[in-house]
CSV table of N, CA and C and ligand atoms in Angstrom, one decimal:
chain,number,residue,atom,x,y,z
A,11,MET,N,66.4,-32.5,-100.2
A,11,MET,CA,67.1,-33.5,-99.1
A,11,MET,C,68.3,-32.9,-98.9
A,12,GLY,N,68.8,-33.0,-97.5
A,12,GLY,CA,70.6,-32.3,-97.1
A,12,GLY,C,71.1,-33.3,-96.9
A,13,HIS,N,72.6,-33.2,-96.9
A,13,HIS,CA,73.2,-34.1,-96.9
A,13,HIS,C,74.4,-34.3,-95.9
A,14,ILE,N,75.1,-35.2,-95.5
A,14,ILE,CA,76.2,-34.9,-94.4
A,14,ILE,C,77.5,-35.3,-95.5
A,15,THR,N,78.6,-34.8,-95.7
A,15,THR,CA,79.6,-35.0,-95.9
A,15,THR,C,81.2,-35.9,-95.2
A,16,PHE,N,81.6,-36.8,-95.7
A,16,PHE,CA,81.8,-37.3,-94.6
A,16,PHE,C,83.7,-37.4,-95.5
A,17,VAL,N,84.6,-37.3,-94.4
A,17,VAL,CA,86.2,-36.8,-94.8
A,17,VAL,C,87.1,-37.5,-94.6
A,18,GLU,N,87.5,-38.5,-95.3
A,18,GLU,CA,88.5,-39.3,-94.8
A,18,GLU,C,89.6,-39.1,-94.4
A,19,HIS,N,90.9,-40.0,-94.0
A,19,HIS,CA,91.5,-39.4,-93.1
A,19,HIS,C,92.7,-38.7,-94.4
A,20,ASP,N,92.6,-39.1,-95.9
A,20,ASP,CA,93.9,-38.5,-96.5
A,20,ASP,C,92.8,-37.7,-97.2
A,21,GLY,N,91.7,-37.2,-96.6
A,21,GLY,CA,90.7,-36.1,-96.9
A,21,GLY,C,89.8,-36.5,-98.3
A,22,ALA,N,89.4,-37.4,-98.9
A,22,ALA,CA,88.8,-37.8,-99.3
A,22,ALA,C,87.2,-37.5,-98.9
A,23,GLU,N,86.6,-36.8,-99.4
A,23,GLU,CA,85.6,-36.7,-99.1
A,23,GLU,C,84.3,-37.9,-99.9
A,24,HIS,N,82.8,-38.0,-99.1
A,24,HIS,CA,81.6,-38.1,-99.7
A,24,HIS,C,80.7,-38.1,-99.0
A,25,GLN,N,80.1,-37.3,-100.2
A,25,GLN,CA,78.7,-36.7,-99.8
A,25,GLN,C,77.2,-37.9,-99.7
A,26,VAL,N,76.6,-38.0,-98.1
A,26,VAL,CA,76.0,-38.9,-97.9
A,26,VAL,C,74.0,-38.1,-97.9
A,27,ASP,N,73.2,-38.3,-98.6
A,27,ASP,CA,72.2,-37.7,-98.2
A,27,ASP,C,71.9,-38.0,-97.0
A,28,ILE,N,70.2,-37.4,-95.8
A,28,ILE,CA,69.9,-37.5,-95.0
A,28,ILE,C,69.0,-38.1,-95.2
A,29,VAL,N,69.0,-39.3,-94.1
A,29,VAL,CA,67.9,-40.1,-93.9
A,29,VAL,C,67.3,-39.6,-92.6
A,30,GLU,N,66.4,-39.1,-92.2
A,30,GLU,CA,65.7,-39.1,-90.8
A,30,GLU,C,65.3,-40.3,-90.1
A,31,GLY,N,66.6,-40.2,-88.8
A,31,GLY,CA,65.6,-41.1,-88.3
A,31,GLY,C,66.9,-42.7,-88.1
A,32,LYS,N,67.3,-42.8,-89.0
A,32,LYS,CA,68.5,-43.8,-89.1
A,32,LYS,C,69.6,-43.5,-88.6
A,33,SER,N,70.6,-43.5,-87.9
A,33,SER,CA,72.1,-43.3,-87.7
A,33,SER,C,72.6,-42.9,-89.0
A,34,LEU,N,74.3,-42.3,-87.9
A,34,LEU,CA,74.6,-42.0,-88.8
A,34,LEU,C,76.0,-42.6,-89.2
A,35,MET,N,75.9,-44.0,-88.9
A,35,MET,CA,76.6,-45.4,-88.6
A,35,MET,C,75.7,-45.8,-90.2
A,36,GLN,N,74.8,-46.0,-89.5
A,36,GLN,CA,73.7,-46.4,-91.0
A,36,GLN,C,73.3,-45.7,-92.5
A,37,ILE,N,73.4,-44.7,-92.1
A,37,ILE,CA,73.5,-44.3,-93.8
A,37,ILE,C,75.1,-44.1,-94.4
A,38,ALA,N,76.5,-44.0,-93.6
A,38,ALA,CA,77.3,-44.6,-94.1
A,38,ALA,C,77.8,-45.7,-94.9
A,39,MET,N,77.1,-46.6,-93.9
A,39,MET,CA,77.4,-48.4,-94.4
A,39,MET,C,76.3,-48.2,-95.8
A,40,ASP,N,75.5,-47.5,-95.6
A,40,ASP,CA,74.3,-48.0,-97.0
A,40,ASP,C,75.1,-47.5,-98.1
A,41,ASN,N,75.9,-46.4,-97.9
A,41,ASN,CA,76.2,-45.7,-98.7
A,41,ASN,C,77.1,-45.9,-99.0
A,42,GLY,N,78.1,-47.0,-99.1
A,42,GLY,CA,79.6,-47.5,-98.9
A,42,GLY,C,80.5,-46.6,-98.8
A,43,VAL,N,80.7,-45.7,-97.4
A,43,VAL,CA,81.3,-44.8,-97.2
A,43,VAL,C,82.9,-46.0,-95.8
A,44,PRO,N,83.9,-45.7,-96.5
A,44,PRO,CA,84.8,-46.7,-96.4
A,44,PRO,C,85.3,-46.2,-94.7
A,45,GLY,N,85.7,-46.8,-93.8
A,45,GLY,CA,86.6,-46.7,-92.8
A,45,GLY,C,85.7,-46.6,-91.4
A,46,ILE,N,84.2,-47.4,-91.6
A,46,ILE,CA,83.5,-47.5,-90.7
A,46,ILE,C,83.6,-49.0,-90.8
A,47,ASP,N,83.4,-49.5,-89.7
A,47,ASP,CA,83.5,-51.9,-89.4
A,47,ASP,C,82.0,-51.6,-89.0
A,48,ALA,N,81.6,-50.7,-87.9
A,48,ALA,CA,80.4,-51.6,-87.3
A,48,ALA,C,80.4,-52.5,-86.6
A,49,ASP,N,81.3,-52.9,-86.5
A,49,ASP,CA,81.1,-54.9,-86.2
A,49,ASP,C,79.9,-54.9,-85.3
A,50,CYS,N,79.5,-54.7,-84.7
A,50,CYS,CA,78.7,-54.9,-83.6
A,50,CYS,C,77.1,-54.3,-84.0
A,51,GLY,N,76.9,-54.2,-84.9
A,51,GLY,CA,75.7,-53.6,-86.0
A,51,GLY,C,75.2,-52.2,-85.1
A,52,GLY,N,75.5,-51.6,-84.5
A,52,GLY,CA,74.8,-50.4,-83.2
A,52,GLY,C,74.8,-50.7,-82.5
A,53,GLU,N,75.3,-51.4,-81.5
A,53,GLU,CA,74.6,-51.9,-80.2
A,53,GLU,C,75.8,-51.0,-79.3
A,54,CYS,N,76.3,-50.0,-79.8
A,54,CYS,CA,77.6,-49.5,-78.5
A,54,CYS,C,78.1,-50.6,-77.8
A,55,ALA,N,78.8,-51.6,-78.1
A,55,ALA,CA,79.2,-52.4,-78.2
A,55,ALA,C,81.1,-52.9,-78.4
A,56,CYS,N,81.4,-51.8,-79.6
A,56,CYS,CA,82.5,-52.8,-80.3
A,56,CYS,C,83.7,-51.2,-80.2
A,57,GLY,N,82.8,-50.0,-80.6
A,57,GLY,CA,83.3,-49.0,-81.0
A,57,GLY,C,84.4,-48.4,-82.2
A,58,THR,N,83.6,-49.8,-83.2
A,58,THR,CA,84.1,-49.4,-84.5
A,58,THR,C,83.9,-48.2,-85.4
A,59,CYS,N,82.9,-48.1,-84.8
A,59,CYS,CA,82.0,-47.0,-86.0
A,59,CYS,C,82.4,-45.7,-85.5
A,60,HIS,N,83.5,-45.3,-85.1
A,60,HIS,CA,84.4,-44.1,-84.5
A,60,HIS,C,84.4,-42.7,-85.6
A,61,VAL,N,83.8,-42.2,-85.3
A,61,VAL,CA,83.8,-40.7,-86.2
A,61,VAL,C,84.4,-39.5,-85.0
A,62,ILE,N,84.9,-38.5,-85.8
A,62,ILE,CA,85.2,-36.8,-84.9
A,62,ILE,C,84.2,-35.7,-86.0
A,63,ILE,N,83.1,-35.6,-85.5
A,63,ILE,CA,82.3,-34.5,-85.6
A,63,ILE,C,83.6,-33.4,-85.6
A,64,ASP,N,82.8,-32.6,-87.1
A,64,ASP,CA,83.2,-31.8,-87.4
A,64,ASP,C,83.5,-30.1,-86.1
A,65,ASN,N,83.9,-29.0,-85.2
A,65,ASN,CA,83.6,-28.6,-83.4
A,65,ASN,C,82.6,-27.7,-84.0
A,66,SER,N,82.2,-27.9,-85.3
A,66,SER,CA,80.9,-26.3,-85.8
A,66,SER,C,80.1,-27.4,-85.5
A,67,TRP,N,80.3,-29.1,-85.0
A,67,TRP,CA,78.5,-29.6,-85.5
A,67,TRP,C,78.4,-30.5,-84.5
A,68,LYS,N,79.7,-29.9,-83.1
A,68,LYS,CA,78.9,-30.7,-82.3
A,68,LYS,C,78.1,-30.3,-81.6
A,69,ARG,N,76.9,-29.4,-81.5
A,69,ARG,CA,75.7,-29.1,-80.7
A,69,ARG,C,74.7,-29.7,-81.8
A,70,ALA,N,74.5,-29.9,-82.4
A,70,ALA,CA,74.0,-30.6,-83.6
A,70,ALA,C,73.9,-31.9,-83.0
A,71,VAL,N,74.8,-32.5,-83.2
A,71,VAL,CA,74.6,-34.1,-82.8
A,71,VAL,C,74.3,-34.4,-81.1
A,72,GLY,N,74.4,-33.6,-80.5
A,72,GLY,CA,74.4,-33.5,-78.7
A,72,GLY,C,75.4,-34.2,-78.0
A,73,ASP,N,75.0,-35.0,-76.5
A,73,ASP,CA,76.1,-35.4,-76.1
A,73,ASP,C,76.0,-36.6,-75.8
A,74,ALA,N,76.9,-37.4,-75.7
A,74,ALA,CA,77.1,-38.7,-75.8
A,74,ALA,C,76.6,-38.7,-74.4
A,75,ARG,N,75.9,-40.8,-74.2
A,75,ARG,CA,75.9,-41.1,-73.0
A,75,ARG,C,77.3,-41.6,-72.4
A,76,ASP,N,77.0,-42.2,-71.3
A,76,ASP,CA,77.8,-42.6,-70.2
A,76,ASP,C,78.7,-44.5,-71.0
A,77,ASP,N,77.5,-44.9,-71.3
A,77,ASP,CA,77.9,-46.0,-72.3
A,77,ASP,C,78.9,-45.9,-73.7
A,78,GLU,N,78.7,-44.4,-74.1
A,78,GLU,CA,79.3,-44.5,-75.5
A,78,GLU,C,80.6,-44.0,-75.1
A,79,LEU,N,80.6,-42.6,-74.3
A,79,LEU,CA,81.7,-42.4,-73.6
A,79,LEU,C,82.6,-43.4,-72.7
A,80,ARG,N,82.1,-44.6,-72.5
A,80,ARG,CA,83.0,-45.8,-71.8
A,80,ARG,C,83.8,-46.6,-72.9
A,81,MET,N,83.6,-46.9,-74.0
A,81,MET,CA,82.9,-47.0,-75.4
A,81,MET,C,84.6,-46.3,-76.1
A,82,LEU,N,84.3,-44.8,-76.2
A,82,LEU,CA,84.8,-44.1,-76.6
A,82,LEU,C,86.9,-44.2,-75.8
A,83,GLU,N,86.3,-44.3,-74.9
A,83,GLU,CA,88.3,-44.1,-74.1
A,83,GLU,C,88.8,-45.1,-74.3
A,84,MET,N,88.6,-46.2,-75.0
A,84,MET,CA,89.8,-47.3,-75.5
A,84,MET,C,89.9,-46.9,-77.3
A,85,THR,N,88.9,-45.7,-77.7
A,85,THR,CA,89.7,-45.5,-78.7
A,85,THR,C,90.8,-44.8,-79.0
A,86,PRO,N,91.7,-45.7,-79.4
A,86,PRO,CA,94.0,-44.3,-79.8
A,86,PRO,C,93.1,-43.3,-80.1
A,87,GLU,N,92.5,-43.4,-81.5
A,87,GLU,CA,92.7,-41.9,-82.5
A,87,GLU,C,91.2,-40.9,-81.7
A,88,ARG,N,90.9,-41.3,-80.4
A,88,ARG,CA,90.0,-40.3,-80.3
A,88,ARG,C,90.5,-38.8,-79.4
A,89,ALA,N,89.6,-38.2,-80.2
A,89,ALA,CA,89.2,-36.6,-80.1
A,89,ALA,C,88.7,-35.8,-79.5
A,90,GLU,N,88.9,-34.6,-79.3
A,90,GLU,CA,87.5,-34.2,-78.0
A,90,GLU,C,86.3,-34.6,-78.5
A,91,SER,N,85.6,-34.3,-79.7
A,91,SER,CA,83.9,-33.9,-80.9
A,91,SER,C,84.5,-35.7,-81.5
A,92,SER,N,84.8,-36.6,-80.7
A,92,SER,CA,84.3,-37.9,-81.1
A,92,SER,C,83.6,-38.4,-80.9
A,93,ARG,N,82.5,-39.3,-81.4
A,93,ARG,CA,81.2,-40.0,-81.2
A,93,ARG,C,81.5,-41.4,-82.0
A,94,LEU,N,80.5,-41.9,-81.3
A,94,LEU,CA,80.5,-43.5,-82.0
A,94,LEU,C,79.0,-42.9,-83.0
A,95,SER,N,79.5,-43.3,-84.6
A,95,SER,CA,78.4,-42.9,-85.1
A,95,SER,C,76.7,-43.8,-85.0
A,96,CYS,N,77.1,-45.1,-83.9
A,96,CYS,CA,75.9,-45.8,-84.6
A,96,CYS,C,74.7,-44.9,-83.1
A,97,GLN,N,75.4,-43.9,-82.2
A,97,GLN,CA,75.0,-43.8,-81.5
A,97,GLN,C,74.2,-42.1,-81.8
A,98,ILE,N,74.2,-41.7,-83.6
A,98,ILE,CA,73.7,-39.9,-83.9
A,98,ILE,C,72.5,-40.6,-84.2
A,99,GLN,N,71.4,-40.0,-83.8
A,99,GLN,CA,70.3,-40.9,-84.6
A,99,GLN,C,70.1,-39.3,-86.0
A,100,ILE,N,70.3,-39.5,-87.3
A,100,ILE,CA,70.0,-38.1,-88.0
A,100,ILE,C,68.6,-37.9,-88.0
A,101,SER,N,69.0,-36.1,-88.2
A,101,SER,CA,68.0,-34.9,-88.7
A,101,SER,C,68.1,-34.2,-89.1
A,102,ASP,N,66.6,-33.8,-90.5
A,102,ASP,CA,67.1,-32.4,-90.9
A,102,ASP,C,68.3,-31.2,-90.4
A,103,VAL,N,68.8,-31.1,-89.0
A,103,VAL,CA,69.1,-29.8,-88.5
A,103,VAL,C,70.5,-29.8,-88.9
A,104,MET,N,70.6,-31.1,-89.4
A,104,MET,CA,72.1,-32.4,-89.4
A,104,MET,C,72.6,-31.7,-90.7
A,105,ASP,N,71.9,-31.3,-91.9
A,105,ASP,CA,72.6,-30.6,-93.7
A,105,ASP,C,73.6,-29.7,-93.3
A,106,GLY,N,74.7,-30.4,-94.4
A,106,GLY,CA,76.0,-30.0,-94.2
A,106,GLY,C,76.9,-30.3,-93.2
A,107,MET,N,76.2,-30.9,-92.4
A,107,MET,CA,77.6,-31.3,-91.0
A,107,MET,C,79.0,-32.1,-92.0
A,108,ILE,N,79.5,-32.0,-91.1
A,108,ILE,CA,81.2,-32.5,-92.3
A,108,ILE,C,81.6,-33.3,-90.6
A,109,VAL,N,81.7,-35.0,-91.0
A,109,VAL,CA,82.0,-35.8,-90.7
A,109,VAL,C,83.5,-35.9,-90.5
A,110,HIS,N,84.8,-36.3,-89.7
A,110,HIS,CA,86.2,-36.8,-90.7
A,110,HIS,C,85.6,-38.5,-89.8
A,111,LEU,N,86.5,-39.5,-91.0
A,111,LEU,CA,87.1,-40.1,-90.5
A,111,LEU,C,88.5,-40.9,-89.7
A,112,PRO,N,88.6,-41.5,-88.5
A,112,PRO,CA,89.9,-41.9,-88.3
A,112,PRO,C,90.8,-42.4,-89.0
A,113,GLU,N,91.8,-42.3,-89.0
A,113,GLU,CA,92.9,-43.8,-90.0
A,113,GLU,C,92.2,-45.0,-89.5
A,114,PHE,N,92.4,-45.5,-88.3
A,114,PHE,CA,91.8,-46.8,-87.9
A,114,PHE,C,90.9,-47.0,-87.3
A,115,GLN,N,90.0,-47.6,-87.0
A,115,GLN,CA,89.2,-48.3,-86.3
A,115,GLN,C,89.9,-49.4,-85.2
A,116,MET,N,89.2,-49.1,-84.4
A,116,MET,CA,89.6,-50.6,-83.2
A,116,MET,C,90.3,-51.5,-83.9
B,19,LIG,S1,78.7,-49.9,-84.4
B,19,LIG,FE1,79.6,-51.3,-82.7
B,19,LIG,S2,80.1,-49.4,-81.4
B,19,LIG,FE2,78.8,-48.3,-82.8
């Protein structure tokens, strides 16, 4: 089984097993990774599941849809590789992926 590493703003790391078919937000929440609020439960309507995908893994997660991009525009710590973690479906190709957490959610 593969894993994904979440890195908090202060550098603390959390390694989480890949569960294919779940969202990145779901596996973070299921494993108690701090820093993701996910207030809307994964409906792309709150922006509180913001993460920053490590640049070397941007291709693995694909492109954001327009509704996700609109939500990300409101995110204060937005970076070039920002995504909403509820909109990323986990797959085996993400084994070893690094995901950075912002200091704050909206
Ligand atoms: S959980 Fe609300 S936008 Fe992702």
